[in-house]
mmCIF file of C-alpha atoms in Angstrom:
data_model
loop_
_atom_site.group_PDB
_atom_site.id
_atom_site.type_symbol
_atom_site.label_atom_id
_atom_site.label_comp_id
_atom_site.label_asym_id
_atom_site.label_seq_id
_atom_site.Cartn_x
_atom_site.Cartn_y
_atom_site.Cartn_z
ATOM 1 C CA MET A 1 27.725 -142.613 94.597
ATOM 2 C CA SER A 2 30.205 -139.801 94.884
ATOM 3 C CA THR A 3 31.952 -138.082 92.045
ATOM 4 C CA ALA A 4 35.609 -138.561 91.392
ATOM 5 C CA SER A 5 36.346 -135.060 92.485
ATOM 6 C CA GLU A 6 34.512 -135.626 95.688
ATOM 7 C CA ALA A 7 36.395 -138.928 96.338
ATOM 8 C CA LEU A 8 39.717 -137.250 95.589
ATOM 9 C CA ALA A 9 39.019 -134.458 98.063
ATOM 10 C CA ARG A 10 38.130 -136.961 100.721
ATOM 11 C CA ALA A 11 41.420 -138.724 99.962
ATOM 12 C CA ALA A 12 43.458 -135.578 100.183
ATOM 13 C CA ASP A 13 41.526 -134.829 103.547
ATOM 14 C CA THR A 14 42.754 -138.273 104.795
ATOM 15 C CA ALA A 15 46.283 -137.422 103.680
ATOM 16 C CA ARG A 16 46.327 -134.598 106.240
ATOM 17 C CA LEU A 17 46.840 -137.408 108.770
ATOM 18 C CA ALA A 18 50.269 -138.449 107.260
ATOM 19 C CA PRO A 19 53.400 -138.228 109.355
ATOM 20 C CA SER A 20 56.007 -135.567 108.348
ATOM 21 C CA VAL A 21 59.393 -134.480 109.764
ATOM 22 C CA HIS A 22 58.662 -132.233 112.862
ATOM 23 C CA ASN A 23 54.985 -132.321 111.751
ATOM 24 C CA THR A 24 55.699 -129.629 109.089
ATOM 25 C CA GLN A 25 53.111 -131.078 106.728
ATOM 26 C CA PRO A 26 54.978 -129.800 103.632
ATOM 27 C CA TRP A 27 52.363 -130.690 101.065
ATOM 28 C CA ARG A 28 49.511 -129.142 99.000
ATOM 29 C CA TRP A 29 46.780 -130.846 96.928
ATOM 30 C CA VAL A 30 44.896 -129.635 93.993
ATOM 31 C CA VAL A 31 41.741 -131.404 92.766
ATOM 32 C CA ARG A 32 41.089 -131.037 89.122
ATOM 33 C CA GLY A 33 38.069 -133.047 87.986
ATOM 34 C CA ASP A 34 39.133 -136.667 88.171
ATOM 35 C CA SER A 35 42.749 -135.937 88.983
ATOM 36 C CA LEU A 36 44.597 -135.059 92.307
ATOM 37 C CA GLU A 37 47.777 -133.208 92.154
ATOM 38 C CA LEU A 38 50.475 -133.370 94.900
ATOM 39 C CA TYR A 39 52.902 -130.371 95.380
ATOM 40 C CA ALA A 40 55.656 -129.748 97.860
ATOM 41 C CA VAL A 41 55.390 -126.644 100.004
ATOM 42 C CA THR A 42 58.952 -125.265 100.446
ATOM 43 C CA ASP A 43 57.825 -122.765 102.892
ATOM 44 C CA ARG A 44 57.418 -125.577 105.427
ATOM 45 C CA GLN A 45 60.786 -127.186 104.493
ATOM 46 C CA LEU A 46 63.334 -127.480 107.206
ATOM 47 C CA ARG A 47 66.135 -125.320 105.557
ATOM 48 C CA GLU A 48 68.820 -126.111 108.029
ATOM 49 C CA GLN A 49 68.164 -129.713 108.847
ATOM 50 C CA ASP A 50 66.907 -130.701 105.349
ATOM 51 C CA PRO A 51 68.419 -128.280 102.928
ATOM 52 C CA ALA A 52 68.148 -130.751 99.948
ATOM 53 C CA GLY A 53 64.422 -131.256 100.699
ATOM 54 C CA ARG A 54 64.897 -135.040 101.023
ATOM 55 C CA LEU A 55 62.855 -135.364 104.240
ATOM 56 C CA MET A 56 60.296 -132.920 102.744
ATOM 57 C CA LEU A 57 59.729 -135.325 99.747
ATOM 58 C CA LEU A 58 59.590 -138.341 102.085
ATOM 59 C CA SER A 59 57.004 -136.567 104.088
ATOM 60 C CA CYS A 60 55.012 -135.853 100.813
ATOM 61 C CA GLY A 61 55.335 -139.557 99.868
ATOM 62 C CA ALA A 62 53.663 -140.573 103.072
ATOM 63 C CA ALA A 63 50.839 -138.274 102.335
ATOM 64 C CA LEU A 64 50.469 -139.646 98.823
ATOM 65 C CA HIS A 65 50.215 -143.221 100.328
ATOM 66 C CA HIS A 66 47.490 -141.971 102.714
ATOM 67 C CA ALA A 67 45.550 -140.656 99.915
ATOM 68 C CA ARG A 68 45.774 -143.883 97.857
ATOM 69 C CA VAL A 69 44.702 -146.022 100.840
ATOM 70 C CA ALA A 70 41.679 -143.761 101.249
ATOM 71 C CA LEU A 71 40.718 -144.235 97.591
ATOM 72 C CA ASP A 72 41.133 -147.957 97.870
ATOM 73 C CA ALA A 73 38.962 -148.010 100.925
ATOM 74 C CA ALA A 74 36.247 -146.104 99.136
ATOM 75 C CA GLY A 75 36.376 -148.433 96.198
ATOM 76 C CA TRP A 76 37.970 -146.117 93.698
ATOM 77 C CA THR A 77 40.506 -147.662 91.267
ATOM 78 C CA HIS A 78 43.154 -145.144 90.197
ATOM 79 C CA THR A 79 46.590 -144.754 88.589
ATOM 80 C CA VAL A 80 49.464 -142.551 89.796
ATOM 81 C CA ARG A 81 51.983 -140.618 87.644
ATOM 82 C CA ARG A 82 55.137 -139.257 89.252
ATOM 83 C CA PRO A 83 56.460 -136.602 86.898
ATOM 84 C CA ALA A 84 59.998 -135.246 87.179
ATOM 85 C CA GLY A 85 59.483 -131.945 89.050
ATOM 86 C CA GLU A 86 56.085 -130.420 90.003
ATOM 87 C CA PRO A 87 53.622 -131.691 90.600
ATOM 88 C CA LEU A 88 55.298 -134.488 92.488
ATOM 89 C CA ALA A 89 52.487 -136.965 91.636
ATOM 90 C CA VAL A 90 49.091 -136.921 89.865
ATOM 91 C CA VAL A 91 46.549 -139.457 91.011
ATOM 92 C CA GLN A 92 43.883 -140.258 88.341
ATOM 93 C CA ALA A 93 40.601 -141.713 89.539
ATOM 94 C CA ALA A 94 39.416 -144.390 87.225
ATOM 95 C CA ALA A 95 36.197 -145.937 88.234
ATOM 96 C CA PRO A 96 34.215 -146.482 91.427
ATOM 97 C CA GLY A 97 33.356 -149.809 92.914
ATOM 98 C CA PRO A 98 32.354 -151.480 96.122
ATOM 99 C CA ALA A 99 34.396 -150.627 99.167
ATOM 100 C CA ASP A 100 37.202 -153.209 99.866
ATOM 101 C CA PRO A 101 37.125 -154.392 103.526
ATOM 102 C CA ALA A 102 40.799 -155.105 103.603
ATOM 103 C CA ALA A 103 41.465 -151.577 102.398
ATOM 104 C CA MET A 104 39.041 -150.197 104.920
ATOM 105 C CA ARG A 105 41.087 -151.978 107.591
ATOM 106 C CA ARG A 106 44.254 -150.431 106.369
ATOM 107 C CA LEU A 107 42.624 -146.977 106.406
ATOM 108 C CA GLN A 108 41.586 -147.437 109.999
ATOM 109 C CA LEU A 109 45.147 -148.293 110.970
ATOM 110 C CA LEU A 110 46.435 -145.111 109.316
ATOM 111 C CA GLN A 111 43.852 -143.213 111.242
ATOM 112 C CA VAL A 112 44.964 -144.489 114.569
ATOM 113 C CA ARG A 113 48.790 -144.584 113.962
ATOM 114 C CA ARG A 114 50.914 -142.061 115.670
ATOM 115 C CA THR A 115 54.616 -141.370 116.515
ATOM 116 C CA ASP A 116 55.292 -142.785 120.012
ATOM 117 C CA ARG A 117 58.242 -141.386 121.838
ATOM 118 C CA ARG A 118 57.429 -143.303 125.029
ATOM 119 C CA ALA A 119 60.087 -145.823 126.228
ATOM 120 C CA VAL A 120 59.298 -149.327 124.869
ATOM 121 C CA SER A 121 58.663 -152.311 127.130
ATOM 122 C CA ASP A 122 60.893 -155.454 127.655
ATOM 123 C CA GLU A 123 58.697 -157.364 125.285
ATOM 124 C CA PRO A 124 60.237 -157.496 121.804
ATOM 125 C CA VAL A 125 58.347 -157.227 118.651
ATOM 126 C CA ALA A 126 57.427 -160.694 117.557
ATOM 127 C CA PRO A 127 59.641 -162.197 114.737
ATOM 128 C CA GLU A 128 56.621 -162.557 112.471
ATOM 129 C CA ALA A 129 55.624 -158.922 112.978
ATOM 130 C CA VAL A 130 59.222 -157.881 112.091
ATOM 131 C CA GLN A 131 58.969 -160.036 109.028
ATOM 132 C CA ALA A 132 55.588 -158.452 107.956
ATOM 133 C CA ILE A 133 57.029 -155.018 108.529
ATOM 134 C CA THR A 134 59.992 -155.818 106.434
ATOM 135 C CA ALA A 135 57.809 -157.206 103.658
ATOM 136 C CA ALA A 136 55.614 -153.965 103.813
ATOM 137 C CA ALA A 137 58.698 -151.873 103.080
ATOM 138 C CA THR A 138 59.462 -153.917 99.965
ATOM 139 C CA ALA A 139 55.719 -153.760 98.909
ATOM 140 C CA GLY A 140 55.995 -149.881 99.277
ATOM 141 C CA GLY A 141 58.901 -149.620 96.942
ATOM 142 C CA ALA A 142 61.873 -149.545 99.297
ATOM 143 C CA ARG A 143 63.788 -151.991 101.536
ATOM 144 C CA LEU A 144 64.201 -152.355 105.292
ATOM 145 C CA HIS A 145 67.424 -153.647 107.050
ATOM 146 C CA VAL A 146 67.020 -154.653 110.592
ATOM 147 C CA LEU A 147 70.208 -153.860 112.608
ATOM 148 C CA ASN A 148 72.037 -156.542 114.587
ATOM 149 C CA ARG A 149 73.370 -155.757 118.030
ATOM 150 C CA ASP A 150 76.708 -154.486 116.884
ATOM 151 C CA GLN A 151 75.035 -152.318 114.393
ATOM 152 C CA VAL A 152 72.731 -150.856 117.007
ATOM 153 C CA LEU A 153 75.656 -149.763 119.015
ATOM 154 C CA GLU A 154 77.076 -148.148 115.912
ATOM 155 C CA LEU A 155 73.947 -146.348 115.391
ATOM 156 C CA ALA A 156 73.955 -145.117 119.005
ATOM 157 C CA VAL A 157 77.360 -143.464 118.410
ATOM 158 C CA MET A 158 76.219 -141.932 115.014
ATOM 159 C CA ILE A 159 72.998 -140.418 116.726
ATOM 160 C CA GLU A 160 75.126 -139.112 119.653
ATOM 161 C CA HIS A 161 77.428 -137.365 117.150
ATOM 162 C CA ALA A 162 74.493 -136.070 115.107
ATOM 163 C CA GLY A 163 72.902 -134.754 118.277
ATOM 164 C CA ASP A 164 76.140 -132.967 119.378
ATOM 165 C CA ALA A 165 76.513 -131.413 115.896
ATOM 166 C CA GLU A 166 73.003 -130.053 115.886
ATOM 167 C CA ARG A 167 73.132 -128.811 119.477
ATOM 168 C CA HIS A 168 76.291 -126.762 118.565
ATOM 169 C CA ASP A 169 74.683 -125.331 115.419
ATOM 170 C CA GLU A 170 72.784 -122.140 116.420
ATOM 171 C CA ARG A 171 70.688 -122.099 113.217
ATOM 172 C CA MET A 172 69.699 -125.782 113.671
ATOM 173 C CA ARG A 173 68.654 -125.153 117.263
ATOM 174 C CA ALA A 174 66.568 -122.167 116.301
ATOM 175 C CA GLU A 175 64.874 -124.071 113.466
ATOM 176 C CA THR A 176 63.921 -126.808 115.952
ATOM 177 C CA ALA A 177 62.649 -124.407 118.367
ATOM 178 C CA SER A 178 60.324 -122.754 115.762
ATOM 179 C CA TRP A 179 58.668 -126.157 115.229
ATOM 180 C CA VAL A 180 58.665 -127.742 118.797
ATOM 181 C CA GLY A 181 56.793 -126.486 121.808
ATOM 182 C CA GLY A 182 56.099 -122.839 122.557
ATOM 183 C CA GLU A 183 55.157 -120.526 119.638
ATOM 184 C CA ARG A 184 54.856 -122.201 116.313
ATOM 185 C CA PRO A 185 52.815 -122.053 113.151
ATOM 186 C CA ALA A 186 49.222 -122.890 113.900
ATOM 187 C CA GLY A 187 48.247 -126.445 113.174
ATOM 188 C CA THR A 188 51.757 -127.654 112.765
ATOM 189 C CA GLY A 189 54.790 -128.720 114.781
ATOM 190 C CA LEU A 190 55.128 -130.743 117.920
ATOM 191 C CA PRO A 191 53.169 -129.906 121.046
ATOM 192 C CA ASP A 192 54.392 -130.476 124.548
ATOM 193 C CA ALA A 193 51.920 -133.409 124.797
ATOM 194 C CA VAL A 194 53.883 -135.551 122.391
ATOM 195 C CA ILE A 195 57.339 -134.718 123.919
ATOM 196 C CA PRO A 196 58.631 -136.681 126.976
ATOM 197 C CA VAL A 197 58.905 -134.849 130.271
ATOM 198 C CA GLU A 198 62.590 -136.078 130.111
ATOM 199 C CA LEU A 199 64.595 -138.190 127.713
ATOM 200 C CA PRO A 200 64.559 -141.906 128.711
ATOM 201 C CA LEU A 201 67.961 -143.453 129.382
ATOM 202 C CA THR A 202 68.402 -145.678 126.431
ATOM 203 C CA THR A 203 71.305 -147.085 124.388
ATOM 204 C CA VAL A 204 70.175 -145.274 121.242
ATOM 205 C CA ALA A 205 69.194 -141.741 122.361
ATOM 206 C CA GLU A 206 65.870 -140.175 121.388
ATOM 207 C CA ARG A 207 66.040 -136.793 119.752
ATOM 208 C CA ASP A 208 66.648 -133.938 122.237
ATOM 209 C CA PHE A 209 64.305 -131.197 121.108
ATOM 210 C CA GLY A 210 65.679 -128.938 123.789
ATOM 211 C CA VAL A 211 62.290 -128.630 125.575
ATOM 212 C CA SER A 212 60.586 -130.553 128.350
ATOM 213 C CA GLY A 213 57.174 -131.845 127.295
ATOM 214 C CA THR A 214 54.379 -133.304 129.243
ATOM 215 C CA LEU A 215 54.389 -136.879 127.985
ATOM 216 C CA GLN A 216 55.203 -139.487 130.658
ATOM 217 C CA ALA A 217 57.543 -141.688 128.779
ATOM 218 C CA GLY A 218 57.971 -144.326 131.396
ATOM 219 C CA THR A 219 61.061 -146.042 132.792
ATOM 220 C CA GLY A 220 61.719 -148.643 130.221
ATOM 221 C CA HIS A 221 64.932 -149.071 128.139
ATOM 222 C CA ASP A 222 65.334 -149.957 124.543
ATOM 223 C CA THR A 223 67.149 -153.268 124.938
ATOM 224 C CA ALA A 224 64.080 -155.077 123.477
ATOM 225 C CA ALA A 225 63.543 -152.649 120.608
ATOM 226 C CA ALA A 226 64.423 -153.377 116.965
ATOM 227 C CA TYR A 227 66.194 -150.742 115.013
ATOM 228 C CA ALA A 228 66.025 -150.746 111.277
ATOM 229 C CA VAL A 229 67.073 -148.607 108.257
ATOM 230 C CA LEU A 230 64.668 -147.793 105.414
ATOM 231 C CA TYR A 231 66.775 -147.614 102.290
ATOM 232 C CA GLY A 232 66.587 -147.923 98.511
ATOM 233 C CA ASP A 233 68.561 -148.104 95.320
ATOM 234 C CA GLY A 234 68.493 -144.508 94.306
ATOM 235 C CA ASP A 235 68.931 -141.013 95.810
ATOM 236 C CA GLU A 236 66.844 -138.923 93.447
ATOM 237 C CA PRO A 237 63.664 -137.014 94.318
ATOM 238 C CA ALA A 238 61.525 -139.832 92.960
ATOM 239 C CA ASP A 239 63.267 -142.224 95.236
ATOM 240 C CA TRP A 240 62.569 -140.107 98.232
ATOM 241 C CA LEU A 241 58.850 -139.746 97.335
ATOM 242 C CA ARG A 242 58.776 -143.554 97.040
ATOM 243 C CA ALA A 243 60.468 -143.912 100.461
ATOM 244 C CA GLY A 244 57.639 -141.934 102.105
ATOM 245 C CA GLU A 245 55.094 -144.278 100.535
ATOM 246 C CA ALA A 246 57.129 -147.212 101.897
ATOM 247 C CA LEU A 247 57.289 -145.599 105.297
ATOM 248 C CA SER A 248 53.596 -145.188 105.417
ATOM 249 C CA GLU A 249 53.130 -148.870 104.251
ATOM 250 C CA VAL A 250 55.509 -149.940 107.117
ATOM 251 C CA TRP A 251 53.430 -147.977 109.618
ATOM 252 C CA VAL A 252 50.292 -149.732 108.513
ATOM 253 C CA ALA A 253 51.978 -153.146 109.112
ATOM 254 C CA ALA A 254 53.573 -152.127 112.375
ATOM 255 C CA THR A 255 50.266 -150.741 113.691
ATOM 256 C CA ASP A 256 48.491 -153.872 112.624
ATOM 257 C CA HIS A 257 50.898 -155.978 114.645
ATOM 258 C CA GLY A 258 50.841 -153.773 117.751
ATOM 259 C CA ALA A 259 54.260 -152.253 117.194
ATOM 260 C CA ALA A 260 55.095 -148.687 118.129
ATOM 261 C CA VAL A 261 57.167 -146.752 115.519
ATOM 262 C CA LEU A 262 59.641 -144.003 116.261
ATOM 263 C CA PRO A 263 61.287 -142.454 113.142
ATOM 264 C CA LEU A 264 64.890 -141.190 113.826
ATOM 265 C CA SER A 265 65.878 -138.678 111.148
ATOM 266 C CA SER A 266 68.913 -136.979 112.746
ATOM 267 C CA PRO A 267 71.453 -139.335 111.212
ATOM 268 C CA ILE A 268 69.847 -138.548 107.796
ATOM 269 C CA GLU A 269 70.061 -134.868 108.212
ATOM 270 C CA LEU A 270 73.953 -134.621 108.381
ATOM 271 C CA ASP A 271 76.155 -135.939 105.487
ATOM 272 C CA PHE A 272 78.741 -137.584 107.676
ATOM 273 C CA THR A 273 76.226 -139.781 109.571
ATOM 274 C CA ARG A 274 74.285 -140.546 106.451
ATOM 275 C CA GLN A 275 77.422 -141.755 104.859
ATOM 276 C CA ALA A 276 78.178 -143.878 107.881
ATOM 277 C CA LEU A 277 74.717 -145.381 107.590
ATOM 278 C CA ARG A 278 75.366 -146.097 103.899
ATOM 279 C CA ARG A 279 78.646 -147.876 104.771
ATOM 280 C CA MET A 280 76.627 -149.916 107.397
ATOM 281 C CA LEU A 281 74.499 -151.045 104.579
ATOM 282 C CA GLY A 282 77.497 -152.188 102.704
ATOM 283 C CA GLU A 283 76.975 -149.283 100.249
ATOM 284 C CA VAL A 284 74.336 -151.340 98.437
ATOM 285 C CA GLY A 285 71.773 -148.693 98.844
ATOM 286 C CA TYR A 286 70.972 -145.081 100.119
ATOM 287 C CA PRO A 287 69.413 -144.704 103.596
ATOM 288 C CA PHE A 288 66.228 -142.732 103.839
ATOM 289 C CA LEU A 289 65.283 -143.072 107.559
ATOM 290 C CA VAL A 290 66.112 -144.949 110.758
ATOM 291 C CA MET A 291 63.260 -146.223 112.838
ATOM 292 C CA ARG A 292 62.737 -147.928 116.269
ATOM 293 C CA LEU A 293 60.186 -150.669 116.532
ATOM 294 C CA GLY A 294 58.972 -151.713 119.939
ATOM 295 C CA THR A 295 56.083 -152.562 122.091
ATOM 296 C CA THR A 296 54.609 -150.089 124.694
ATOM 297 C CA ASP A 297 52.703 -150.553 127.876
ATOM 298 C CA PRO A 298 49.037 -151.242 126.882
ATOM 299 C CA ASP A 299 47.789 -150.013 130.257
ATOM 300 C CA HIS A 300 48.863 -146.486 129.495
ATOM 301 C CA ALA A 301 47.360 -144.306 126.724
ATOM 302 C CA GLY A 302 49.689 -143.304 123.986
ATOM 303 C CA PRO A 303 50.521 -139.703 123.025
ATOM 304 C CA ALA A 304 47.958 -137.434 121.560
ATOM 305 C CA HIS A 305 47.730 -136.933 117.836
ATOM 306 C CA THR A 306 49.762 -133.959 116.595
ATOM 307 C CA PRO A 307 47.800 -130.948 115.223
ATOM 308 C CA ARG A 308 46.980 -130.644 111.543
ATOM 309 C CA LEU A 309 46.522 -127.738 109.180
ATOM 310 C CA PRO A 310 43.101 -126.835 108.256
ATOM 311 C CA VAL A 311 41.577 -128.210 105.035
ATOM 312 C CA GLU A 312 41.539 -124.762 103.229
ATOM 313 C CA GLN A 313 45.337 -124.530 103.667
ATOM 314 C CA VAL A 314 46.306 -127.808 102.050
ATOM 315 C CA ILE A 315 43.468 -128.587 99.558
ATOM 316 C CA GLU A 316 42.419 -126.532 96.535
ATOM 317 C CA ILE A 317 39.453 -127.653 94.298
ATOM 318 C CA VAL A 318 39.595 -126.237 90.856
ATOM 319 C CA GLU A 319 36.101 -126.163 89.318
ATOM 320 C CA ASP A 320 35.785 -127.064 85.608
#
């Protein structure tokens, strides 16, 4: 039987697999006995695209969810405190027990999930899968609004405007270039293998990173895709951390139902498009992220996993 600190260190290691904006991995873990502390690393924050640190916190929330799933799978009961400020969260290990097969299945899903920028097929995501994914958002502490056709067209215009604004902003372009393709911090960023050779011709445009990757994205369109907005009642740091947990929960459900997920953060990065999204929601909540849900060609392998920072850069173990 492992000790609490060993279980927490393994959970933090699992959290290295979490998704993050531009694969910045803006988190750091400290293991102190039977507690695991989560901190944001502002050195890996996107200062131009995410000046308020919202997407950084969302990324940290996804990592927190990964760590919790790993503890569940190992049979460790635990509690979580989310203090205002730093650390963002403290996971307290309580007692070990037998491994939970359902939790082990969830962990396996997190280990295989990936961001898929390939074109989706003409087969829509099954209604029961969309229902399960929507329920997962609620279980994770947020909500998911699936867009109707008219709203998808509105979203397409928003993303076009966001893309134009960022392409005309020299500092934003330079920031993207530092994380995508070419030279970038070791273990982070988006390599050519996960970026399409060329952008597919879709109604809602994928993000143009300004580089040509090596991923064969296919010739499909997005007419069969479902688009959704992850949102919540608040706009405080704690709400964005919860949003990341909900995103990770959504990804578990999507992967379990064979749905590919593509997060679209560009309309969140600019105030005018984020406000337009909020109006689309009837101003009943604050948008955290847009995502595309679709099915991909099962006969073709998905993109490679993005690189990860080494353990020693993201996990510190403090001995008693």
